[in-house]
PDB file of C-alpha atoms in Angstrom:
ATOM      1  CA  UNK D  17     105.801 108.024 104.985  1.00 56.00           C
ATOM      2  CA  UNK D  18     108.173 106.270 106.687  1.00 61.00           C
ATOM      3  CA  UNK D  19     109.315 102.412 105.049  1.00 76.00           C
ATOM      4  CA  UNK D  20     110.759  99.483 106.600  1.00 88.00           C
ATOM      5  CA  UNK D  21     112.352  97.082 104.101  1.00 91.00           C
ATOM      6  CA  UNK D  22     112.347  93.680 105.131  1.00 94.00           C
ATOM      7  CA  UNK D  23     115.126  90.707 103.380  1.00 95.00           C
ATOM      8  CA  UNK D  24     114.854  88.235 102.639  1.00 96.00           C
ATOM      9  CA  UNK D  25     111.047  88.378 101.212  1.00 93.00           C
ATOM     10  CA  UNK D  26     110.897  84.549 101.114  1.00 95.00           C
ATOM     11  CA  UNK D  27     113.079  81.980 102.807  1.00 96.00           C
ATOM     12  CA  UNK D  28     112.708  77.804 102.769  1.00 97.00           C
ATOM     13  CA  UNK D  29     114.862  76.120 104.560  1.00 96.00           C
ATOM     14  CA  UNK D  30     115.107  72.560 106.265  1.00 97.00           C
ATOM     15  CA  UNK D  31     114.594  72.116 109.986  1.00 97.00           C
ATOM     16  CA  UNK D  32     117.697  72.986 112.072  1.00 97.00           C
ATOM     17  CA  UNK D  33     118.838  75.256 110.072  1.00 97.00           C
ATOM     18  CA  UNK D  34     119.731  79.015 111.529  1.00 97.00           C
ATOM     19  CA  UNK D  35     118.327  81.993 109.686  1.00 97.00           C
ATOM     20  CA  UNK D  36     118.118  85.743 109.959  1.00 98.00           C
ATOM     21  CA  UNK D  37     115.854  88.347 108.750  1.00 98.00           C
ATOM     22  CA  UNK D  38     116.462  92.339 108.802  1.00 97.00           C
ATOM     23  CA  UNK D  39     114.532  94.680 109.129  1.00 96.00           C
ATOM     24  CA  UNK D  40     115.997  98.189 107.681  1.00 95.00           C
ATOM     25  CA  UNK D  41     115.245 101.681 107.710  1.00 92.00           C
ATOM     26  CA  UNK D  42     116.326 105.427 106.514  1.00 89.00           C
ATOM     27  CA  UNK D  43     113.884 106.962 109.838  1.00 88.00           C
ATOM     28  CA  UNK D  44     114.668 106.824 113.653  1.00 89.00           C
ATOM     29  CA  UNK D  45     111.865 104.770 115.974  1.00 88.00           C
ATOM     30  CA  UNK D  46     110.615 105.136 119.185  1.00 86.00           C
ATOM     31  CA  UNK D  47     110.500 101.211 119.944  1.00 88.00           C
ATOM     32  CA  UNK D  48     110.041  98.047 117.087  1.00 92.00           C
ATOM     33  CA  UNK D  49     108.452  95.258 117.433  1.00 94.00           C
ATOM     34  CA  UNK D  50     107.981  92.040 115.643  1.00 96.00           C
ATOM     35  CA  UNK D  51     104.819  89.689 114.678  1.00 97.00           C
ATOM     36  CA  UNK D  52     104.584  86.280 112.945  1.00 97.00           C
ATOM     37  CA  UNK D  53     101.447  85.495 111.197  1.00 96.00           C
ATOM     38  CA  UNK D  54      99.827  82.417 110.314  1.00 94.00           C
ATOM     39  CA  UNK D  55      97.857  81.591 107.467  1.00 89.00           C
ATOM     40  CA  UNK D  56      93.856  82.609 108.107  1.00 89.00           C
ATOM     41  CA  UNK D  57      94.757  84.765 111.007  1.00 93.00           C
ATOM     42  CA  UNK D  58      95.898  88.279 111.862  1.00 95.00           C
ATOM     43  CA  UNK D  59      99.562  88.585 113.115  1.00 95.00           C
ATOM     44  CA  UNK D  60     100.618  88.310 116.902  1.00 95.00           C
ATOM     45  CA  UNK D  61     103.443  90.036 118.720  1.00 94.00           C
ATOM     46  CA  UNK D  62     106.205  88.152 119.101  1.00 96.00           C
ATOM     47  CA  UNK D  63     108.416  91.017 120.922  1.00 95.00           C
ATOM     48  CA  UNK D  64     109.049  95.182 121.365  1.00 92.00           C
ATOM     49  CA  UNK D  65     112.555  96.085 121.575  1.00 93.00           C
ATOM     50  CA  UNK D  66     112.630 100.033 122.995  1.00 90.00           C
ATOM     51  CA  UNK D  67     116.467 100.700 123.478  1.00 91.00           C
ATOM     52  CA  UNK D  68     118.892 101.298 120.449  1.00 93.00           C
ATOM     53  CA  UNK D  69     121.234  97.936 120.750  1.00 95.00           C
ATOM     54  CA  UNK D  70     118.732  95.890 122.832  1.00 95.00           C
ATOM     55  CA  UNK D  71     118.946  92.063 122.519  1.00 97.00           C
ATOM     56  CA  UNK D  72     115.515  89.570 123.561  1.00 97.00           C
ATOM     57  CA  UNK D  73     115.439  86.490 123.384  1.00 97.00           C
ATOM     58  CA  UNK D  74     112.479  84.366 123.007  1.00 95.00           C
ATOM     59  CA  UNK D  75     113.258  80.674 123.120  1.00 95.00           C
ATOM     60  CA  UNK D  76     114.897  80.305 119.919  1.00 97.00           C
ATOM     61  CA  UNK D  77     114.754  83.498 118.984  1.00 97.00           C
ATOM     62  CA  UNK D  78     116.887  86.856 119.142  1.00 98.00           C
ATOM     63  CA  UNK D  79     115.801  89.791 117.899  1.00 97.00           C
ATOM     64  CA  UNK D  80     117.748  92.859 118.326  1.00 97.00           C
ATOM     65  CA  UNK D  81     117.339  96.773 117.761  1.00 96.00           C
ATOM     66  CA  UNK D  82     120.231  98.516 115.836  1.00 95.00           C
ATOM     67  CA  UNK D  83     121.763 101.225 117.843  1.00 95.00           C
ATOM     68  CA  UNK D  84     120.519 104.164 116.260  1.00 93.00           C
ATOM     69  CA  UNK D  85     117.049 102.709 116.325  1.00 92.00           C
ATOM     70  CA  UNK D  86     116.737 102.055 112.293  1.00 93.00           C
ATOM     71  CA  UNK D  87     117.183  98.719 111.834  1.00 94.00           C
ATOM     72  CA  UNK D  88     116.554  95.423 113.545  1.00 96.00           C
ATOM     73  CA  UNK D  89     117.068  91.915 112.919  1.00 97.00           C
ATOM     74  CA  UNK D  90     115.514  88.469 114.289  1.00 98.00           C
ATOM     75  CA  UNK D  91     117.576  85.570 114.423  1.00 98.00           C
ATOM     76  CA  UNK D  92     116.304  81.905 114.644  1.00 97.00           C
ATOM     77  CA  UNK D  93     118.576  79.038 115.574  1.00 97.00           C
ATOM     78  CA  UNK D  94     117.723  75.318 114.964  1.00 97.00           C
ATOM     79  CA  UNK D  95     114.516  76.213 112.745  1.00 97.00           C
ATOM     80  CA  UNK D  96     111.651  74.064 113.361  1.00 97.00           C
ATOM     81  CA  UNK D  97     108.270  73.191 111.379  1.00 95.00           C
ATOM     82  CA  UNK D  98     106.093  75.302 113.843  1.00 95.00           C
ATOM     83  CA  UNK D  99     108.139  78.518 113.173  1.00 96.00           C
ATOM     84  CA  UNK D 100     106.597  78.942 109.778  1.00 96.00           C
ATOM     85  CA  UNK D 101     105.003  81.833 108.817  1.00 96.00           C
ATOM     86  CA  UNK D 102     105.263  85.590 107.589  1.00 96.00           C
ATOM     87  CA  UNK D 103     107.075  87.622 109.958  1.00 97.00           C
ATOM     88  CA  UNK D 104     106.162  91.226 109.863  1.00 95.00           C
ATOM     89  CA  UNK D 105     108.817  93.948 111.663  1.00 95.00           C
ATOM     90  CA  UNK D 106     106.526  97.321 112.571  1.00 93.00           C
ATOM     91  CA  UNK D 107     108.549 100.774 113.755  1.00 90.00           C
ATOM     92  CA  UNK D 108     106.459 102.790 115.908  1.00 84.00           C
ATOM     93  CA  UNK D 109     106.742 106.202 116.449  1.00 75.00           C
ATOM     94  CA  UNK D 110     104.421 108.101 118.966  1.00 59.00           C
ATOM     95  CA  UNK D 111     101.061 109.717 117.600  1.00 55.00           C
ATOM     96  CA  UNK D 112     101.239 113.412 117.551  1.00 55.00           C
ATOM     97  CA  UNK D 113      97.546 113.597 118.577  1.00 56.00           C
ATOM     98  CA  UNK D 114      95.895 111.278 120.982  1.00 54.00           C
ATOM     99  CA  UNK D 115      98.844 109.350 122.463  1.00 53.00           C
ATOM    100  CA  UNK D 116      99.518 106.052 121.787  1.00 57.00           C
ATOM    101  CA  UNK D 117     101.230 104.170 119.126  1.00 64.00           C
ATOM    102  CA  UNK D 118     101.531 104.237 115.346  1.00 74.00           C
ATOM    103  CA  UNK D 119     103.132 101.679 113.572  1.00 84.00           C
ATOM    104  CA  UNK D 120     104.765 101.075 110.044  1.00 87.00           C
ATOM    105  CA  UNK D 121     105.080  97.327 109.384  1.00 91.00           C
ATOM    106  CA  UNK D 122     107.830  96.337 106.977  1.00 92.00           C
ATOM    107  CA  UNK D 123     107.599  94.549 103.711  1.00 90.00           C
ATOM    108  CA  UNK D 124     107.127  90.861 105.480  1.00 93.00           C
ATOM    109  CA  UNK D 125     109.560  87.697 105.180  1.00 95.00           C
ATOM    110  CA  UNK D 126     107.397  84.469 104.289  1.00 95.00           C
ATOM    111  CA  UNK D 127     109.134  81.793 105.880  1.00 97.00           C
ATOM    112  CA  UNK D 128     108.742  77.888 105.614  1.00 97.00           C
ATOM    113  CA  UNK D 129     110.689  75.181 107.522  1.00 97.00           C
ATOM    114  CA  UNK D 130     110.719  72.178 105.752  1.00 96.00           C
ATOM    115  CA  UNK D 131     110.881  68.315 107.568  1.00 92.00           C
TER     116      UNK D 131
ATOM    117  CA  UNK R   7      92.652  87.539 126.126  1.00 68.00           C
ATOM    118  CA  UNK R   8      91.787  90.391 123.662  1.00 65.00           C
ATOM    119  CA  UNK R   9      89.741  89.638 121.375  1.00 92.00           C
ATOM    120  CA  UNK R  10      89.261  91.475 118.017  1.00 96.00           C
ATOM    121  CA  UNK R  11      86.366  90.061 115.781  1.00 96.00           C
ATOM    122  CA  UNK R  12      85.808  91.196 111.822  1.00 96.00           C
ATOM    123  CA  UNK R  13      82.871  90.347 111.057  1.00 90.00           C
ATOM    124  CA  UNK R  14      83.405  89.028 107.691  1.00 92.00           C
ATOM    125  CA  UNK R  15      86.082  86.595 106.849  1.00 94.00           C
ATOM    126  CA  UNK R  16      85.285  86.868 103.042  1.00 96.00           C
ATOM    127  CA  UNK R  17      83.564  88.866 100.768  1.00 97.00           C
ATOM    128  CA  UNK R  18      82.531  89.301  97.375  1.00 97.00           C
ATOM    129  CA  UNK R  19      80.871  92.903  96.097  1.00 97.00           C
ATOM    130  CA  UNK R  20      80.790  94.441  92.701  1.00 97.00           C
ATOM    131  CA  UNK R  21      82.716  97.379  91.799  1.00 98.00           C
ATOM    132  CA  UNK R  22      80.759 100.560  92.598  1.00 97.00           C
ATOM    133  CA  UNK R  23      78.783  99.181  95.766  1.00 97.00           C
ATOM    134  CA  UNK R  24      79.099 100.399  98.889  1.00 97.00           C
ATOM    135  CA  UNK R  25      80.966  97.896 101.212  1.00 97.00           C
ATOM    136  CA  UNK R  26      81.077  98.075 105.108  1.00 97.00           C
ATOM    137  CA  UNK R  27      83.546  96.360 107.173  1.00 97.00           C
ATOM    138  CA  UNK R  28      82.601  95.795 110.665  1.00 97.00           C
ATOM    139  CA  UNK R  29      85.043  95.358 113.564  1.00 97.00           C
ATOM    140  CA  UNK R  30      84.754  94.988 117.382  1.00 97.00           C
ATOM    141  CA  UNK R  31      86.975  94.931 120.185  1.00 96.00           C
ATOM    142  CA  UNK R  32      86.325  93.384 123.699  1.00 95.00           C
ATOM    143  CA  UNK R  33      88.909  95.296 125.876  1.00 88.00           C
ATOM    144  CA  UNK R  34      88.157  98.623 126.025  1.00 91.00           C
ATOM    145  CA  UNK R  35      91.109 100.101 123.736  1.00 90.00           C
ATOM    146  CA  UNK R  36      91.376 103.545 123.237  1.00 90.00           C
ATOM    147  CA  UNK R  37      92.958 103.051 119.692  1.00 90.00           C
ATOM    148  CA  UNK R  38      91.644 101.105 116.751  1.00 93.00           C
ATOM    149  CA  UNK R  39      93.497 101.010 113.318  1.00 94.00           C
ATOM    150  CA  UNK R  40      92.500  99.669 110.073  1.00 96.00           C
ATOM    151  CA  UNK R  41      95.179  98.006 107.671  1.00 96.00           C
ATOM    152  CA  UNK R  42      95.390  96.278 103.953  1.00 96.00           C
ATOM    153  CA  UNK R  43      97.647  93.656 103.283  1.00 95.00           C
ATOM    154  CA  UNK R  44      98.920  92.906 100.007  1.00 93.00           C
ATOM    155  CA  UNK R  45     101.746  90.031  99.265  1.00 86.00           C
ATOM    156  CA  UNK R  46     105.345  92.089  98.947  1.00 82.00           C
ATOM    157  CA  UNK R  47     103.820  95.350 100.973  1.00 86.00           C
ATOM    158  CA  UNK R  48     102.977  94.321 104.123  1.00 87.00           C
ATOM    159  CA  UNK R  49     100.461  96.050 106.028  1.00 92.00           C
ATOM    160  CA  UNK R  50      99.399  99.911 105.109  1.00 93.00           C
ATOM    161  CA  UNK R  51      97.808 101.831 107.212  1.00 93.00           C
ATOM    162  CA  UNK R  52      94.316 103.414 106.054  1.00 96.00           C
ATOM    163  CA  UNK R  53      92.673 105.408 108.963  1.00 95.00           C
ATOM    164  CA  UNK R  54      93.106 105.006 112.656  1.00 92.00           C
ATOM    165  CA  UNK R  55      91.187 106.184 115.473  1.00 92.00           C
ATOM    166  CA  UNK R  56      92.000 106.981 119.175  1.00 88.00           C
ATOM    167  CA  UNK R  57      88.935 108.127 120.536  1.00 88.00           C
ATOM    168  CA  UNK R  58      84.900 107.976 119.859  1.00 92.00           C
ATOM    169  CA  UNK R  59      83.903 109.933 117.233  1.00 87.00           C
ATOM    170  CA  UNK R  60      87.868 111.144 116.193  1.00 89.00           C
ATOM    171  CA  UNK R  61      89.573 109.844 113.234  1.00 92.00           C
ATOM    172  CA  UNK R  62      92.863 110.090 111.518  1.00 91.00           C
ATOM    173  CA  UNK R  63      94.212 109.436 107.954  1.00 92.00           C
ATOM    174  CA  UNK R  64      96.518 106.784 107.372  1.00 90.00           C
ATOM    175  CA  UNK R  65      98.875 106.137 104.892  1.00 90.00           C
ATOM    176  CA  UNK R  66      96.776 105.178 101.886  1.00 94.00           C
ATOM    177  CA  UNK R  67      92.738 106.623 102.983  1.00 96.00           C
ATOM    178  CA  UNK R  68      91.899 107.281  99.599  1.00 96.00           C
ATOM    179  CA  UNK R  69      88.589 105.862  98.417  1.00 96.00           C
ATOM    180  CA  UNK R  70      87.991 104.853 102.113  1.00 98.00           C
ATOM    181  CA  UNK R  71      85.880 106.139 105.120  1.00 97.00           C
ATOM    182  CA  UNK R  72      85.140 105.230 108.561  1.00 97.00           C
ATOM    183  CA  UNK R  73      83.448 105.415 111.731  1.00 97.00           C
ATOM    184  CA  UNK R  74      83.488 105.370 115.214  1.00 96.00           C
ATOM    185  CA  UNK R  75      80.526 106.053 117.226  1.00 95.00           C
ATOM    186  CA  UNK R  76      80.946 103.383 119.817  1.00 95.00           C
ATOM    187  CA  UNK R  77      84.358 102.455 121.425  1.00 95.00           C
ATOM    188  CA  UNK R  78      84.225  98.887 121.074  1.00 96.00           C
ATOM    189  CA  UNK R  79      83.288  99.590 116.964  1.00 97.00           C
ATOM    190  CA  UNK R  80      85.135 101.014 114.399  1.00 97.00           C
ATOM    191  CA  UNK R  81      83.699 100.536 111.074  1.00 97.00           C
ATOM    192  CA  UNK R  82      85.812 100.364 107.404  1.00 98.00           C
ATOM    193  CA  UNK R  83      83.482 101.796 104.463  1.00 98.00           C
ATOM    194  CA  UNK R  84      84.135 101.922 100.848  1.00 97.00           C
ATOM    195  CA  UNK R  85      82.231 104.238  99.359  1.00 94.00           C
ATOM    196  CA  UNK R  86      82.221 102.617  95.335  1.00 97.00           C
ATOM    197  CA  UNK R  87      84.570  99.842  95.378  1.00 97.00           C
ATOM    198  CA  UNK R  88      87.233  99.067  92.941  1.00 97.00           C
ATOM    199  CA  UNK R  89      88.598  96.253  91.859  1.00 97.00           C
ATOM    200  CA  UNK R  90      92.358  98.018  93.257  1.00 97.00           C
ATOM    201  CA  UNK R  91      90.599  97.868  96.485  1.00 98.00           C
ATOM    202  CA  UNK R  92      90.390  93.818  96.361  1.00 98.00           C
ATOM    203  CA  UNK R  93      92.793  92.731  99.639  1.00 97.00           C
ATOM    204  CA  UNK R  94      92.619  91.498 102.780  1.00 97.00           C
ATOM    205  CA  UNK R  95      91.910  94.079 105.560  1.00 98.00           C
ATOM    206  CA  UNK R  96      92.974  93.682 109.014  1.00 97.00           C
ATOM    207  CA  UNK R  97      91.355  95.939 111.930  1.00 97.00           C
ATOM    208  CA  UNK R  98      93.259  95.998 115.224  1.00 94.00           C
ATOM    209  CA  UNK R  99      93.343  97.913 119.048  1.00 92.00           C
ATOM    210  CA  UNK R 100      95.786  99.061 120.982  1.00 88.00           C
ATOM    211  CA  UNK R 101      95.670 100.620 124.493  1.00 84.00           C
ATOM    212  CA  UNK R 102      96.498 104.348 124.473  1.00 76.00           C
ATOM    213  CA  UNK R 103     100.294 104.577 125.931  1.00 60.00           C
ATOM    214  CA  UNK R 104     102.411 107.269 125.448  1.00 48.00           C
ATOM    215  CA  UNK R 105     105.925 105.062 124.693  1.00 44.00           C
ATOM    216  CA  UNK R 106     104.585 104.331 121.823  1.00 51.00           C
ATOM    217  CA  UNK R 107     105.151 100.206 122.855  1.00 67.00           C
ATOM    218  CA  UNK R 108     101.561  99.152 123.144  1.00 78.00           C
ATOM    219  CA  UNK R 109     101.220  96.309 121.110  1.00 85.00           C
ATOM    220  CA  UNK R 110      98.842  95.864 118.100  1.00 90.00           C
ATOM    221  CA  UNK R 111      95.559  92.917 118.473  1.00 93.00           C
ATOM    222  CA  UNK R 112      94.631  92.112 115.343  1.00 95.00           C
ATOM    223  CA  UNK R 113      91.197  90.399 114.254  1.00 96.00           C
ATOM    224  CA  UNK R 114      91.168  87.762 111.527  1.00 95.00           C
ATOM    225  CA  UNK R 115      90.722  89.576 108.251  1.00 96.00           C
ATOM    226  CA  UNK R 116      88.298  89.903 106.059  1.00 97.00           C
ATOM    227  CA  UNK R 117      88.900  89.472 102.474  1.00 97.00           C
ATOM    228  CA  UNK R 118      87.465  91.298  99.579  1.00 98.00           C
ATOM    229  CA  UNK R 119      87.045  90.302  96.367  1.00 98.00           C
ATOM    230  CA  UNK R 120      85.792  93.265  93.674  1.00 98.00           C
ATOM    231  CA  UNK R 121      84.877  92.039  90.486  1.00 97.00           C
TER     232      UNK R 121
END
């Protein structure tokens, strides 16, 4: 089984603040992407980075794929209120039957942004 | 929008009964996955499916089951609950790519309670 450690676990922190939270593996993936969750719902994609050393950007946040495709990180500049949630990073590596993708989400980093 | 509905958002069973959790999809995925979430794990993977009628194993499909006999439906059964089986579970879709980038829609959750 392949495992994705995620660090921190938890993070608070007051808005505007930067943070960053990474992502970290032993096994190669095809592409990673990341979701946020929200309390009472099931996570949504944020963004899937494919090439070892990509950078996205999403507003205030940067995510990037190490270059040999183990490890990732997402940045967040100027933190706000609405950016609170768990953020989930998920390698995916191709299904051997079937097609398609399987994924294997990391740990999780809980994060709150405080007024 | 996809749209991936448990049908369950809580639920409380005795240990040894038979629990079914329900889940449909509204966009014609090939793939369907069902996932437990547990605070400091993230999300394992139980059993997935990519086609009517197939299934796969998962990370963790002890004490589990499932079913497909419809596309849209992909059904989570425990066959005598435990009370290690209390979580939330999250079903989601995917189309069926071959990059292995297709991104995860995830329904609600339903959470069990075993007592």
């Amino acid at each position: 089984t392949q495992l994705l450690e995620q660090s921190p676990q938890f993070l608070s922190i007051q808005e505007g603040e930067n943070l960053t939270v990474y992502c970290n593996s032993s096994s190669v993936f095809s592409s990673l992407q990341w979701y946020r969750q929200e309390p009472g719902e099931g996570p949504v994609l944020l963004v899937t980075v494919v090439t070892g050393g990509e950078v996205k950007k999403l507003k205030r946040l940067t995510f990037q794929f190490g270059d040999a495709r183990k490890d990732s990180s997402l940045h967040i500049t100027a933190a706000q209120p609405g950016d609170t949630g768990l953020y989930l990073c998920a390698g995916a590596a191709i299904l051997v039957t079937g097609g398609g993708n399987k994924l294997t989400f990391g740990t999780g980093t809980q994060l709150k942004v405080e007024l | 929008d996809v749209k991936v509905t448990q049908s369950s958002r809580y639920l409380v069973k005795r240990t040894g009964e038979k629990v079914f959790l329900e889940c449909v999809q509204d966009m014609d995925h090939e793939n369907m996955f069902w996932y437990r979430q547990d605070p400091g794990l993230g999300l394992r993977l139980i059993y997935f499916s990519y086609d009517v009628k197939m299934k796969e194993k998962g990370d963790i499909p002890e004490g589990y089951s499932v079913s497909r006999e419809k596309k849209e439906r992909f059904s989570l059964i425990l066959e005598s609950a435990s009370t290690n089986q209390t979580s939330m579970y999250l079903c989601a879709s995917s189309l069926k790519q071959g990059a292995g980038n297709s991104p995860l829609h995830f329904g609600n959750g339903t959470r069990l309670t075993v007592t």
